Every structure is written in C-alpha cells, then in structure tokens.
CSV table of C-alpha atoms (C1' of nucleotides) in Angstrom, one decimal:
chain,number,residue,atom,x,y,z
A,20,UNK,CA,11.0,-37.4,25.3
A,21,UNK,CA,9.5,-41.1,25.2
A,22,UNK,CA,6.5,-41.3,23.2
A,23,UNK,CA,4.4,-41.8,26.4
A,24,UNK,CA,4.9,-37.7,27.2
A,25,UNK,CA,4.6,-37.3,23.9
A,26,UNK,CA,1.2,-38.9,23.8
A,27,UNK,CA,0.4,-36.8,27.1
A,28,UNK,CA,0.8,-33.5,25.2
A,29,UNK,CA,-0.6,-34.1,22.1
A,30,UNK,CA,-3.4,-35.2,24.1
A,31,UNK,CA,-3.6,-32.1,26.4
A,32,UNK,CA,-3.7,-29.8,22.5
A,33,UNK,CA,-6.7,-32.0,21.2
A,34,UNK,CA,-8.5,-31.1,24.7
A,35,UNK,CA,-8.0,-27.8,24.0
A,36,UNK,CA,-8.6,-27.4,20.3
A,37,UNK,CA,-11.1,-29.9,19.9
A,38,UNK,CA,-12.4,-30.9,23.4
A,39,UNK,CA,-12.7,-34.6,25.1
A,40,UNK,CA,-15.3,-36.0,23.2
A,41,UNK,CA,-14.3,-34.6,19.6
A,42,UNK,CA,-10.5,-36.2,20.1
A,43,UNK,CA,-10.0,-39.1,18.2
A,44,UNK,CA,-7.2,-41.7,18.5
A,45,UNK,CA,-6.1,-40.3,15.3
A,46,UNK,CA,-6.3,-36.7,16.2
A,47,UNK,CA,-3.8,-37.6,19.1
A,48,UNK,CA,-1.7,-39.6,17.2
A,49,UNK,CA,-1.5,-36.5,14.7
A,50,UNK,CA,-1.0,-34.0,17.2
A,51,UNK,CA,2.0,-36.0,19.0
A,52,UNK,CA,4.0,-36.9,16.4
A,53,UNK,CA,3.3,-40.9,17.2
A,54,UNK,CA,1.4,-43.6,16.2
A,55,UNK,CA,-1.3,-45.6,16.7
A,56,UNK,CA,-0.5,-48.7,18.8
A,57,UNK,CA,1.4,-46.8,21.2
A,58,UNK,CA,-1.8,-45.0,22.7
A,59,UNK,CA,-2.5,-49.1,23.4
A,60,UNK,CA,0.8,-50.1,24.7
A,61,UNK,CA,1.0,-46.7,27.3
A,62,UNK,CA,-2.6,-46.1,27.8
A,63,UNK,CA,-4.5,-49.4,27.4
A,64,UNK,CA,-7.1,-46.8,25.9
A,65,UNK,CA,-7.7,-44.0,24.1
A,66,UNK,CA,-10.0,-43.0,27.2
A,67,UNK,CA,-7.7,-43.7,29.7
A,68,UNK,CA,-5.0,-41.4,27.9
A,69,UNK,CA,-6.9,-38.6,27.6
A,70,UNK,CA,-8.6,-38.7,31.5
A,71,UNK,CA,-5.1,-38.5,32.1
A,72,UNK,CA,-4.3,-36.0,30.0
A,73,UNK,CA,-7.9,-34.2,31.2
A,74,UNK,CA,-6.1,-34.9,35.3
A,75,UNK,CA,-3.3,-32.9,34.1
A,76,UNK,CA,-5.2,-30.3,32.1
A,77,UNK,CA,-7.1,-29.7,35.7
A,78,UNK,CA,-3.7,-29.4,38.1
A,79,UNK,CA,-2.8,-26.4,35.6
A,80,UNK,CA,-5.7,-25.3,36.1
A,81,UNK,CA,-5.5,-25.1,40.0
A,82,UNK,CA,-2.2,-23.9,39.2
A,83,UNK,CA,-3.8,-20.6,37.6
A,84,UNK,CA,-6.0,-20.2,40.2
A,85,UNK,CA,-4.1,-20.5,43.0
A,86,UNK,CA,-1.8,-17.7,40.8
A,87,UNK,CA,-5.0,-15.5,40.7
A,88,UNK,CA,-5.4,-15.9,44.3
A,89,UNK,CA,-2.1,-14.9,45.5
A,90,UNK,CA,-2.1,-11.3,43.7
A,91,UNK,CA,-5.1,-10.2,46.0
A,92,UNK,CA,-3.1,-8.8,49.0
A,93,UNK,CA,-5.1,-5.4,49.7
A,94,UNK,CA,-6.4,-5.2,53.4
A,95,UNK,CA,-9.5,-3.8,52.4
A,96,UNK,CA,-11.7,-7.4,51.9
A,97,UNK,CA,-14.0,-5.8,48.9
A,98,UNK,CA,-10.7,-4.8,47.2
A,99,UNK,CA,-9.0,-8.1,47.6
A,100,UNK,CA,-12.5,-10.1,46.1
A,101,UNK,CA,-12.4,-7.6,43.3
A,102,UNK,CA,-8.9,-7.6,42.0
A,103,UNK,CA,-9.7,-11.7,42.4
A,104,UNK,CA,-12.7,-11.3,40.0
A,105,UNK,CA,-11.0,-9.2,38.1
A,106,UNK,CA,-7.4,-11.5,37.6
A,107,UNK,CA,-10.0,-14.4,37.0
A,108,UNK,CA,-11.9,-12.4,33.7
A,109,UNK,CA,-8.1,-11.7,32.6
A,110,UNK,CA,-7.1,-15.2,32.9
A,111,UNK,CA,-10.0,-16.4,30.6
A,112,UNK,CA,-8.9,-13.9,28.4
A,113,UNK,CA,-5.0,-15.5,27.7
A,114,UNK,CA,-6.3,-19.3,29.1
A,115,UNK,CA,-9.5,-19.5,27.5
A,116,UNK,CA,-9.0,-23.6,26.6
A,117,UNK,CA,-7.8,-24.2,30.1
A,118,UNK,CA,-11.0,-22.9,31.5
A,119,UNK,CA,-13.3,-24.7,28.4
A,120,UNK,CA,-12.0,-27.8,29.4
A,121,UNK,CA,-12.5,-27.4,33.0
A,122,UNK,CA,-16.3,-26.4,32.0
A,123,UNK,CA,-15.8,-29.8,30.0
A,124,UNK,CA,-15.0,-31.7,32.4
A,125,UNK,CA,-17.7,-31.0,34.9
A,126,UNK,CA,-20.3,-32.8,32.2
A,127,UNK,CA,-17.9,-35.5,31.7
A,128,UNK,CA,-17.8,-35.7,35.3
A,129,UNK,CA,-21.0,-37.3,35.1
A,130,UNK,CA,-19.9,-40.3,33.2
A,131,UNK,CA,-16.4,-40.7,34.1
A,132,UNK,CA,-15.8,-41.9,37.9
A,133,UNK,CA,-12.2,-41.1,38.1
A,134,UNK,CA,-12.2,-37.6,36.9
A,135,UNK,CA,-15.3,-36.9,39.2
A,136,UNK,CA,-13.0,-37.8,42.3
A,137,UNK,CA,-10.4,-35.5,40.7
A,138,UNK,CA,-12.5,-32.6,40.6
A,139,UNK,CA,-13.8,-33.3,43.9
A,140,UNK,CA,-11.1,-33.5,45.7
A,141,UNK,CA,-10.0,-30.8,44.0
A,142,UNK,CA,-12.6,-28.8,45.1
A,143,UNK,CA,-12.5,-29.9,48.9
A,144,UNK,CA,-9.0,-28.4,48.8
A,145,UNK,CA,-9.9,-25.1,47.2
A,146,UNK,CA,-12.6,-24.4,49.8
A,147,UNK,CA,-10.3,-23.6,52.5
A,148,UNK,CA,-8.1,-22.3,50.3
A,149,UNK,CA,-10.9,-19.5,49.2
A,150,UNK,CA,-12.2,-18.9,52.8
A,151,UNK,CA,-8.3,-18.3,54.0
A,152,UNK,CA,-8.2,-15.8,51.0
A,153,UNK,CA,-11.1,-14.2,52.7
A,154,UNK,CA,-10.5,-14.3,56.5
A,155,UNK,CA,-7.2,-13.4,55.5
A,156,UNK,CA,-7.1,-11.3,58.6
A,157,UNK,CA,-8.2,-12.4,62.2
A,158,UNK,CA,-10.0,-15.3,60.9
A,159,UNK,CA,-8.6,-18.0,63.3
A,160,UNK,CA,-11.6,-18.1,65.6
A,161,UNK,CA,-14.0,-19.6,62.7
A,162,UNK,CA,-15.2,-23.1,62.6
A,163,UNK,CA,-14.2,-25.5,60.1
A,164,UNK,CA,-17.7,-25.9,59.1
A,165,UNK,CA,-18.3,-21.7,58.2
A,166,UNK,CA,-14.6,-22.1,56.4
A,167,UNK,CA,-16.2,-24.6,54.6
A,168,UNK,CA,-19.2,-22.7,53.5
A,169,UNK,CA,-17.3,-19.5,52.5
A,170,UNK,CA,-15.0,-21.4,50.6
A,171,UNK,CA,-18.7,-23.1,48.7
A,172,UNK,CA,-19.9,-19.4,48.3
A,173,UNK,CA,-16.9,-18.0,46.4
A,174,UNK,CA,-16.3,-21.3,44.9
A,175,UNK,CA,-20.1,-21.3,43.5
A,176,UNK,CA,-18.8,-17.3,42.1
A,177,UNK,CA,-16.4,-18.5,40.6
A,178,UNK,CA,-17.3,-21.1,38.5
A,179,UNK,CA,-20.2,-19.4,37.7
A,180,UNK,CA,-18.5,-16.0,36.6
A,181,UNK,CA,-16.0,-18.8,34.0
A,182,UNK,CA,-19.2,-20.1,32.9
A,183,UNK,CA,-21.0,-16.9,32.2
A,184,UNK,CA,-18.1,-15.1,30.6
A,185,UNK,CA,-17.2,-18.4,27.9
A,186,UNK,CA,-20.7,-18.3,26.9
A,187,UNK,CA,-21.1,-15.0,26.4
A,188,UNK,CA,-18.2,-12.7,27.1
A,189,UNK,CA,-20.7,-9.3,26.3
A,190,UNK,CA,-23.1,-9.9,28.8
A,191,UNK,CA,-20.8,-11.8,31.9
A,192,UNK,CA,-20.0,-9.0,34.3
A,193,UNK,CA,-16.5,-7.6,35.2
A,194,UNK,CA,-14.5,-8.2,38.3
A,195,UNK,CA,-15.8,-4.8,38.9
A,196,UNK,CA,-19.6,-5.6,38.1
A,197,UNK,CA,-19.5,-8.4,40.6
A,198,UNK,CA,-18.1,-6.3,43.1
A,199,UNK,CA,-20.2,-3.6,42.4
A,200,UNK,CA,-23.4,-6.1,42.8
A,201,UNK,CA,-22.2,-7.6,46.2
A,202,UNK,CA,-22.1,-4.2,47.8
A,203,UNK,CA,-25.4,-3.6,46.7
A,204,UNK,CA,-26.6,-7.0,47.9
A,205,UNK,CA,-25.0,-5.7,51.3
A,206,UNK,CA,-27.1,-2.6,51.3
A,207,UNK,CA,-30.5,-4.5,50.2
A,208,UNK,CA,-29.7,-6.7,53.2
A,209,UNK,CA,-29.0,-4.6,55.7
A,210,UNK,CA,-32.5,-2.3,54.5
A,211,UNK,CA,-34.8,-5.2,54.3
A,212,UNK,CA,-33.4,-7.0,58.2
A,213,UNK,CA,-35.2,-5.8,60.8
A,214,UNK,CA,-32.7,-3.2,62.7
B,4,UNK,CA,-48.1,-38.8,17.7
B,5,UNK,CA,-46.1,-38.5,14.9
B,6,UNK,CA,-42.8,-39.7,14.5
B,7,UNK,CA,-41.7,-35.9,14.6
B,8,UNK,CA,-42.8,-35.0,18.2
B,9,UNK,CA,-41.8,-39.0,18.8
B,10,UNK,CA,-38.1,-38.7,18.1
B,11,UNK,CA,-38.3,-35.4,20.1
B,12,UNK,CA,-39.5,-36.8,23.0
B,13,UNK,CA,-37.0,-39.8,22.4
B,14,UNK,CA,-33.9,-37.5,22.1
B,15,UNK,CA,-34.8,-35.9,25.4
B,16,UNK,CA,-35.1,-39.6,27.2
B,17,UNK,CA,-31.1,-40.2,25.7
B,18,UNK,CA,-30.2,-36.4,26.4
B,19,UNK,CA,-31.4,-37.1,30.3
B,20,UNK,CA,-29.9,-40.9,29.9
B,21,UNK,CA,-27.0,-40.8,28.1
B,22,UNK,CA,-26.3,-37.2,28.0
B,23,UNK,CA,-25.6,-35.5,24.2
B,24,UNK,CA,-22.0,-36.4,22.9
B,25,UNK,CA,-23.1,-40.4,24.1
B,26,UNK,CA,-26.3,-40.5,22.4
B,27,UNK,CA,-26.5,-42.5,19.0
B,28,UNK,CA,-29.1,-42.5,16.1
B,29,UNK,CA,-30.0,-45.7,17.4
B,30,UNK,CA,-30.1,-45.1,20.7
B,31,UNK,CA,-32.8,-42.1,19.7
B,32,UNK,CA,-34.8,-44.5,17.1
B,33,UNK,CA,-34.9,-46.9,20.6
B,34,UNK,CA,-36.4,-44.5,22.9
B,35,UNK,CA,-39.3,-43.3,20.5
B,36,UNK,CA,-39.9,-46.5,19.0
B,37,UNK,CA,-39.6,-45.1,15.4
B,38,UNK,CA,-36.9,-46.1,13.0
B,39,UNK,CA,-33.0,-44.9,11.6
B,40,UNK,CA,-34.6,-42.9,8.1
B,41,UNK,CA,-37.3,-40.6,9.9
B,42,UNK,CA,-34.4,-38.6,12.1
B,43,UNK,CA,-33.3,-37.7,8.5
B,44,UNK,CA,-36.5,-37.2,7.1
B,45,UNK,CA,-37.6,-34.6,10.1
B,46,UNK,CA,-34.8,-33.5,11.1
B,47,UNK,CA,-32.2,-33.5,8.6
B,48,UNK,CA,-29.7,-34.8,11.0
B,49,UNK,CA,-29.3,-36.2,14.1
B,50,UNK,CA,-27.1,-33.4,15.2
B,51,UNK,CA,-30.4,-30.9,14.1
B,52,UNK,CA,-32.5,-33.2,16.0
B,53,UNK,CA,-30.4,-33.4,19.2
B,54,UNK,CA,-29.7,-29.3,19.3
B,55,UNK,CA,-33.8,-29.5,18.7
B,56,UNK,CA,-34.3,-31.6,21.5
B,57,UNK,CA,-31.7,-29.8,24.2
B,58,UNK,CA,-33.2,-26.6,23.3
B,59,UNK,CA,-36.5,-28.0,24.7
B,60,UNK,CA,-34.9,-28.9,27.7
B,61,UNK,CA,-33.4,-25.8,28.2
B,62,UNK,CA,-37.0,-23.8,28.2
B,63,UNK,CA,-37.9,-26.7,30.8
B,64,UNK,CA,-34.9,-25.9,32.8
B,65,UNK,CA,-35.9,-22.3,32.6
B,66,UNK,CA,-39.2,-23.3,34.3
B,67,UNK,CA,-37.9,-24.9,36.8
B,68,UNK,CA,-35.8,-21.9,37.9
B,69,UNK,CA,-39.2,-19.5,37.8
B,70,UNK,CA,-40.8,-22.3,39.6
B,71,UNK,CA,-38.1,-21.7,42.4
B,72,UNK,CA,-37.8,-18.3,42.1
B,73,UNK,CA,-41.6,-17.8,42.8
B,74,UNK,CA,-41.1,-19.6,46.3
B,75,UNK,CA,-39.3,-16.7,47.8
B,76,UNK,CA,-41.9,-14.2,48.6
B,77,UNK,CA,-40.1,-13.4,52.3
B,78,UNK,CA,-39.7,-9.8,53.4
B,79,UNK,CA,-36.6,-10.4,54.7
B,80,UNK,CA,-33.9,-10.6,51.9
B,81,UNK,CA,-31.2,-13.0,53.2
B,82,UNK,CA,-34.6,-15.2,54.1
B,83,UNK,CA,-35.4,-14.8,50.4
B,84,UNK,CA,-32.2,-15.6,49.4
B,85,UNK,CA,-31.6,-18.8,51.5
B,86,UNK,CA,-35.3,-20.1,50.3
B,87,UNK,CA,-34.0,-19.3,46.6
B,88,UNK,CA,-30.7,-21.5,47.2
B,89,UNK,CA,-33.0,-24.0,49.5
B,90,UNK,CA,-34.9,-24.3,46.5
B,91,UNK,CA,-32.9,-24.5,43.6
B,92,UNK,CA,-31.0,-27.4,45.8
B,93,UNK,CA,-34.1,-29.6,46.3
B,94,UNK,CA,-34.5,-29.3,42.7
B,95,UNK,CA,-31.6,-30.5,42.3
B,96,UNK,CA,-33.1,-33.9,44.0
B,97,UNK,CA,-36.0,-34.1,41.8
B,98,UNK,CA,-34.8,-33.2,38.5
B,99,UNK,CA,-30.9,-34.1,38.3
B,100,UNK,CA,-30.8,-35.2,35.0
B,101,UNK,CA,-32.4,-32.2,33.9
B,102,UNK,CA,-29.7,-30.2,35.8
B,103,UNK,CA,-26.4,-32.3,34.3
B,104,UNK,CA,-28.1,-31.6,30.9
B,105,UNK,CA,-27.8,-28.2,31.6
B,106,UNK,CA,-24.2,-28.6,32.7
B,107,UNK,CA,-23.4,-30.4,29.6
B,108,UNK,CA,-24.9,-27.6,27.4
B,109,UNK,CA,-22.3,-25.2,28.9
B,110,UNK,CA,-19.4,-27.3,27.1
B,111,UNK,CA,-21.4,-28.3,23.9
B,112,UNK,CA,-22.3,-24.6,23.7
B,113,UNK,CA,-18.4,-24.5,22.7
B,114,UNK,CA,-18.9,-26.0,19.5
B,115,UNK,CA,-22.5,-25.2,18.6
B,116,UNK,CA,-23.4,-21.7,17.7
B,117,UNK,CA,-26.8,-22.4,17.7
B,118,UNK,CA,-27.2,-23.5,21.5
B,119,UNK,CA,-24.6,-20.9,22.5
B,120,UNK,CA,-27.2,-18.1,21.1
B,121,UNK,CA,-29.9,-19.6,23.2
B,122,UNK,CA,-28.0,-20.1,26.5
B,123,UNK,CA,-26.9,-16.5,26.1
B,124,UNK,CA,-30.3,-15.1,25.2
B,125,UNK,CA,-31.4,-17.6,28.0
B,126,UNK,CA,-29.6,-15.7,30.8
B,127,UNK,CA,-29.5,-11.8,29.4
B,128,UNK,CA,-33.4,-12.5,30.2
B,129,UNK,CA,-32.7,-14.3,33.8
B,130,UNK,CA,-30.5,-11.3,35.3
B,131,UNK,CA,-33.2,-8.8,35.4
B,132,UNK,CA,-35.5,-11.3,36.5
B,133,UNK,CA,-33.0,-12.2,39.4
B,134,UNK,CA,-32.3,-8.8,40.1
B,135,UNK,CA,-36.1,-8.3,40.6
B,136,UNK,CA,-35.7,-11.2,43.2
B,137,UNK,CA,-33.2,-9.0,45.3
B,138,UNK,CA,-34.6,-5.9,45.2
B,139,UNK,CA,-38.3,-6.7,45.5
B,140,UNK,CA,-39.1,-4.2,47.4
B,141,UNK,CA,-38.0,-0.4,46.4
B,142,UNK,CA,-36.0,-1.1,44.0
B,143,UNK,CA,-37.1,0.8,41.1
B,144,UNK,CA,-34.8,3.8,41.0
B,145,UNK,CA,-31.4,1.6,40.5
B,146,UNK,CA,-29.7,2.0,37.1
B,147,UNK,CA,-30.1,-1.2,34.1
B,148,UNK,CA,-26.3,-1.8,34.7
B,149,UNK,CA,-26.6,-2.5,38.4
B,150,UNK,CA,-29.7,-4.5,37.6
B,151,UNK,CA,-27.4,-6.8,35.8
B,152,UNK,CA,-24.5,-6.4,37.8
B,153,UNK,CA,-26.8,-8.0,40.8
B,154,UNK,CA,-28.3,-10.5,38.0
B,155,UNK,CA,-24.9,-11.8,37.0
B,156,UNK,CA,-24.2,-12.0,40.8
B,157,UNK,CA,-27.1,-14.5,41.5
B,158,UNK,CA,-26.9,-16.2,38.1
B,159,UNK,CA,-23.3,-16.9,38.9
B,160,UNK,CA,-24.4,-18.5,42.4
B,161,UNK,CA,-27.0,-20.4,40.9
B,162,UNK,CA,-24.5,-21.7,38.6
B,163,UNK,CA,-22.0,-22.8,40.7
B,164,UNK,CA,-24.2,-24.3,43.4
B,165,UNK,CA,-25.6,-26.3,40.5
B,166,UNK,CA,-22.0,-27.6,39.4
B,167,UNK,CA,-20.8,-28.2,42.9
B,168,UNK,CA,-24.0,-30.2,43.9
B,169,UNK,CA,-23.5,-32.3,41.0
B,170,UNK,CA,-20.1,-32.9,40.8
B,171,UNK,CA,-20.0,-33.6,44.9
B,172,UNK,CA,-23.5,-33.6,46.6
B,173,UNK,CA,-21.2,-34.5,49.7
B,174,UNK,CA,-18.9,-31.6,49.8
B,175,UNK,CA,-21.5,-28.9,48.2
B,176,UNK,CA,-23.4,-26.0,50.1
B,177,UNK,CA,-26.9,-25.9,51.3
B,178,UNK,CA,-29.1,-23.4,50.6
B,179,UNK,CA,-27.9,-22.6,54.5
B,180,UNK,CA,-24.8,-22.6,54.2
B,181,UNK,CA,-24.7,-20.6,51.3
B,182,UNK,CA,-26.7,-18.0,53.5
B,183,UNK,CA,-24.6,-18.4,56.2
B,184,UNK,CA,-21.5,-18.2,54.3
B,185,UNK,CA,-23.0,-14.7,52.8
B,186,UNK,CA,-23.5,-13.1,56.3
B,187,UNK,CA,-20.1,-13.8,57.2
B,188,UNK,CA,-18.8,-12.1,54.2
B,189,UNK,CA,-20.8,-8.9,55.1
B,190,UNK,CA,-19.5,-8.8,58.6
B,191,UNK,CA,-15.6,-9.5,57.2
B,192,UNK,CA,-16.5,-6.8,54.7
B,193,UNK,CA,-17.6,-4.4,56.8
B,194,UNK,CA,-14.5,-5.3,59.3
B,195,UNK,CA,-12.2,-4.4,56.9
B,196,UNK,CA,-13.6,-1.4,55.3
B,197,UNK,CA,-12.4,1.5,56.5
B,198,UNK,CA,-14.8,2.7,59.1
C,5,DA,C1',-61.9,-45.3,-6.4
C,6,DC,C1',-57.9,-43.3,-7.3
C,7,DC,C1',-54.4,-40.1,-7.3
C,8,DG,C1',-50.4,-37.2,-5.1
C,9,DG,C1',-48.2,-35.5,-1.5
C,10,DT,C1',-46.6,-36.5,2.9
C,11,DT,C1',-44.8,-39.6,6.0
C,12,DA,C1',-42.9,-44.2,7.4
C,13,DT,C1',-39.7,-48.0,6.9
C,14,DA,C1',-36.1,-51.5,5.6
C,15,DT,C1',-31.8,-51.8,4.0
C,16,DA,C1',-27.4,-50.6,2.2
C,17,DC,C1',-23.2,-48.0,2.2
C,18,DA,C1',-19.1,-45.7,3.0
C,19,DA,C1',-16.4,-43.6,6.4
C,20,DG,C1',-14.4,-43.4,10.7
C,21,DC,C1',-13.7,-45.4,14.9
C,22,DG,C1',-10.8,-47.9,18.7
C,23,DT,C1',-8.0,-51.7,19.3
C,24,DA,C1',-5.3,-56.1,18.6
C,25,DT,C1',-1.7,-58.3,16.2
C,26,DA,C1',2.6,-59.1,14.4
C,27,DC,C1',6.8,-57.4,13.5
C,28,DA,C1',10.8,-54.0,13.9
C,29,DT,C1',13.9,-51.4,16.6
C,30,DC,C1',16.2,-49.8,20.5
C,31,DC,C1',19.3,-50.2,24.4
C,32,DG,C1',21.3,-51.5,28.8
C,33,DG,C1',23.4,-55.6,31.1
C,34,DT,C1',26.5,-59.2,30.6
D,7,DA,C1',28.8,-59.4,20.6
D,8,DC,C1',24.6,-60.8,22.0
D,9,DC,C1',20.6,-61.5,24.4
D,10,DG,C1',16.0,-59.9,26.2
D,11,DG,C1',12.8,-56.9,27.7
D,12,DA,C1',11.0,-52.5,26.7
D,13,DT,C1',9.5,-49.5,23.3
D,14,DG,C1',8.1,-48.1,18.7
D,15,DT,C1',5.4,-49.0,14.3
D,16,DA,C1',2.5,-50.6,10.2
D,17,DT,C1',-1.4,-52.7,9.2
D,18,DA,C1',-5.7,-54.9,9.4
D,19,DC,C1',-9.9,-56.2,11.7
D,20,DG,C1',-14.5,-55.8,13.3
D,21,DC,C1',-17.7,-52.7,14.7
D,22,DT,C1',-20.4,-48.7,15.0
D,23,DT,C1',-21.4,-44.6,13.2
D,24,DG,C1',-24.6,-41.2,10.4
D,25,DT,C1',-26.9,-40.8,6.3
D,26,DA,C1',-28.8,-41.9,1.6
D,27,DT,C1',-31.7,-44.7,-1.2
D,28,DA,C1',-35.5,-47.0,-2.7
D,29,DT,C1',-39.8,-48.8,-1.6
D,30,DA,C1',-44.0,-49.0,1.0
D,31,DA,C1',-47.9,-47.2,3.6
D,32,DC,C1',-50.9,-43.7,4.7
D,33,DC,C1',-54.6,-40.3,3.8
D,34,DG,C1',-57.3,-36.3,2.5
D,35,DG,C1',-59.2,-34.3,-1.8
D,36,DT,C1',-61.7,-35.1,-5.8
DNA sequence: ACCGGTTATATACAAGCGTATACATCCGGT
DNA sequence: ACCGGATGTATACGCTTGTATATAACCGGT
C-alpha cells in the first residue's frame, strides 16, 4: 500500500477520533505510519487530503444508509418507517464517528465549496431514494416534484433524529417514539381538518 | 461599554463571520476594537470567551424559533404546520449566519461539554413547547412521553430543514413542500394499513 | 490629593502549525 | 548495469497561534 492510501486512512481515523478541524498534519502523519512531505507531494495540502478523506468518510456513509434502507421490507408503510428509524438509532450506536463527521461536515460545508457540492449532490440522490422507500408500492403515478418533497421530509427526519440522538442520546427518541409521534400527528390532523 | 461586553459582542461578529474553529484571538480583539491581554483578563481564555459568546447566540437562536412558533395560531393543524415550516424557512433568509452557527454548534458540541449541556437542556425544553404547537387545541389528556415523542418529531424536522436549506437552498423543501410531502405520507399510510 | 483595586494595553514568548526544500531511495524500461 | 522519473524522507523555515508578563491608566473612597 503506497503511502498515498496510507495517508487516506490515517486521515479518515483523525476525522473520526479527533474531527476535521482538530487534525493536524502531524496527527495524520502519526496515524498513517508516513511522513511529513508526503501529505505535500500527494495532497498539495493538508486541506485538500483531508476533504478527500472527508468525500470518502461521506460515500460510507451513504453506504450505511442505503444498508439501513434496504432492511425495511414490511408492506405495512408505518412498519417499514419504523424499523428505518429504528436501524438508524442502531447504526449510531456501532458507527457513532461516521455519523459525527457527517454532522461535521455540514458546518464545514459552509466554508469548504467542494465538500458542499458533495453533500449536495449527495443529498439530491437520496431524495428519490427515500420517497421510493416510501411509495414502495403503487407509487408510479406521483410526480417527480411530490418524490422530491417526500424524499426532503424524511430526509429532514433523518438528519434531525442523528443530530438529536449524538447530542443527547437520553432525551432523542426511538425509532419507536418517532413512529409513535407521527401517528399521533395523523390523528391531530385528521381531528383539527374540517371533515 | 467595557471591554467585557466588547469582546462579547466581537466574538459573536467572528462566530457569525468566520464561524468558531476559524476565529482567532486576533480576529476577536479586531471586531471589538479592544486588545490581545483583555480576552485573558475577562475571560481566561479565548476558548472560555468563544463557548461564552456561542452560548449567547444560542438563546438568540432560541428566540427566533418562539418568534416563529408564535406565527402559527391557525385552527387547522397541517395550516399550522406549513406556517411553522414557512416560517422557520424565511428565517432562514434573514438570519443565516445565525442558523450555520447553530449548525456548527452541533459538531463543536462533540468536543465541548459545556455547549453539549446547553444544546441538550436547549431542546429537552423545545419538545414540549413544540408538542404544545401540535396539539393546541385538546390536547391536555395525552401522556409526558407522547408529548415528547411529538416534540422530538418536530424538533427533528426543524432540524433537518435547517441543514438541508443551508447546505442546498436549491434542492431543499419549502415550508409547502414539506406540508405537502406530509399529506402524502398520511394517505400512503393509511393505504397500507390494514383497513 | 492620594491610595488601591480594578481594568486596560503593549509586548514578548514558546509552541505548534503547514509547507517548501533538498536529498535519498525505489523500480521498471532499456 | 544504468538511467530517470516517481516516490519517500529529514529537516528547517517562516508564520501564526494562544497566553503570560509587566506596565500603565482609570476611578471611586477617603
């Protein structure tokens, strides 16, 4: 293994144990068995290394989702969202950096062009991925534009059920809760519309 | 105005500017027009005096959100819901850097106790007030736990628009969409379900 | 008027940072 | 066997960082 994979790795650990703005050259260096200059000579930067290393963090990360997704098979829709909910709250439990880094990277975002296109477009993919997950059954006759807006809507819980559960893992509700709390939504609706 | 309340002030400018990880002593002492030795002097540390200063801005961010929550005063609930969302995304407009701070605070949060505490005790006290939101009207014989449960549900919508709007104002749901994305969801649930 | 604390400021310092430079090593093609 | 580009490495440079120190200014109480 060359030292520019090397350099990858170590850089992926440090994103993980220490986060993207805590890394130093040195830490890198350290944590892939390397030196120095080479993070130059294969990277240009320091920066550059670890966006890359931040890009690759974020395909595994799509990578777990995508495993999440593919477990909810029950025909009953409320089932399927729930065991989705609930696979997510497990995979924070054995991928906990994964998903800090991803919170990460959504500030960094702000700073860092490239890995704001990343996330993006990562995002525009995952939107019909969601809604298909969804409509799984007899959803052909929807427009692109309600696919789109599912997909936002379960999108939106999902980032905000990671964010909830790595600051405060007591208080962030359960696969369950959230289930539990859009059926009740459902009923408040359907009470307060004027039928 | 003291250097104290100066240097807070300052911080806030760079936290809005520059965001927390990029912000310098100097670049602090610049914005509030004091000097390098009264950061230490006040605040110990510029680490102390950054938290200090992000912790303001958090109770301003928690403002904004009653300031938005107030809005929705509609009988209807899915009205109430899509004014909310409406709401919270013109915000976004108006106050963006105030919103990416709070983003950023979801990662920092990682590595600072402190903030951690307060984002925590931030939203244990925004999930009943959300859950009040929902069930405005009649809602009083529903159990604490489902009070949450909806809380967490909201919180975790309000969340995730947020990221999504700033990561891709493009790509990311309107308060609309988000409604209309909802209704779907109740039809496909009760499709599915089996009655 | 003067004293004593609080507060302000200029400056110095050591440590850590990222990166460039100069040199060594490897290794496939001939 | 040897050359040449690609890759690896040690080191040093300049800069920025946060903070400590030492001195000055302020200001209410007496």
């Amino acid at each position: 293994m060359g030292h520019r994979e090397r350099l990858l790795a170590g850089a992926r650990v440090c994103l993980y144990e220490r986060g993207y703005t805590r890394t130093t050259a040195r830490d890198i260096v350290a944590a892939s068995d390397t030196n120095l200059a080479s993070i130059g000579y294969h990277f240009g930067s320091k920066e550059a290394l670890l966006t890359a290393a931040l890009v690759q963090a974020f395909e595994e990360w799509g990578v777990e989702i995508d495993r999440v997704l593919r477990d909810g098979t029950q025909p009953d829709l409320m089932d399927r969202l729930e065991s989705m909910w609930t696979g997510l709250v497990e995979s924070f439990g054995s991928h906990r950096p994964l998903w800090v880094a991803g919170i990460e990277a959504f500030a960094l975002a702000e700073h860092l062009p490239v890995l704001r296109e990343q996330l993006a477009e990562s995002y525009t993919r995952a939107r019909p991925a969601l809604a298909a997950f969804v409509l799984q059954s007899g959803g052909e006759n929807v427009t692109e534009e309600t696919r789109k807006a599912i997909g936002s809507f379960l999108l939106a819980l999902m980032i905000g059920l990671t964010v909830q559960r790595l600051l405060d893992p007591e208080a962030a509700p359960s696969g369950k809760e959230l289930a539990a709390a859009l059926r009740l939504i459902i009923g408040a609706v359907h009470d307060t519309a004027g039928d």
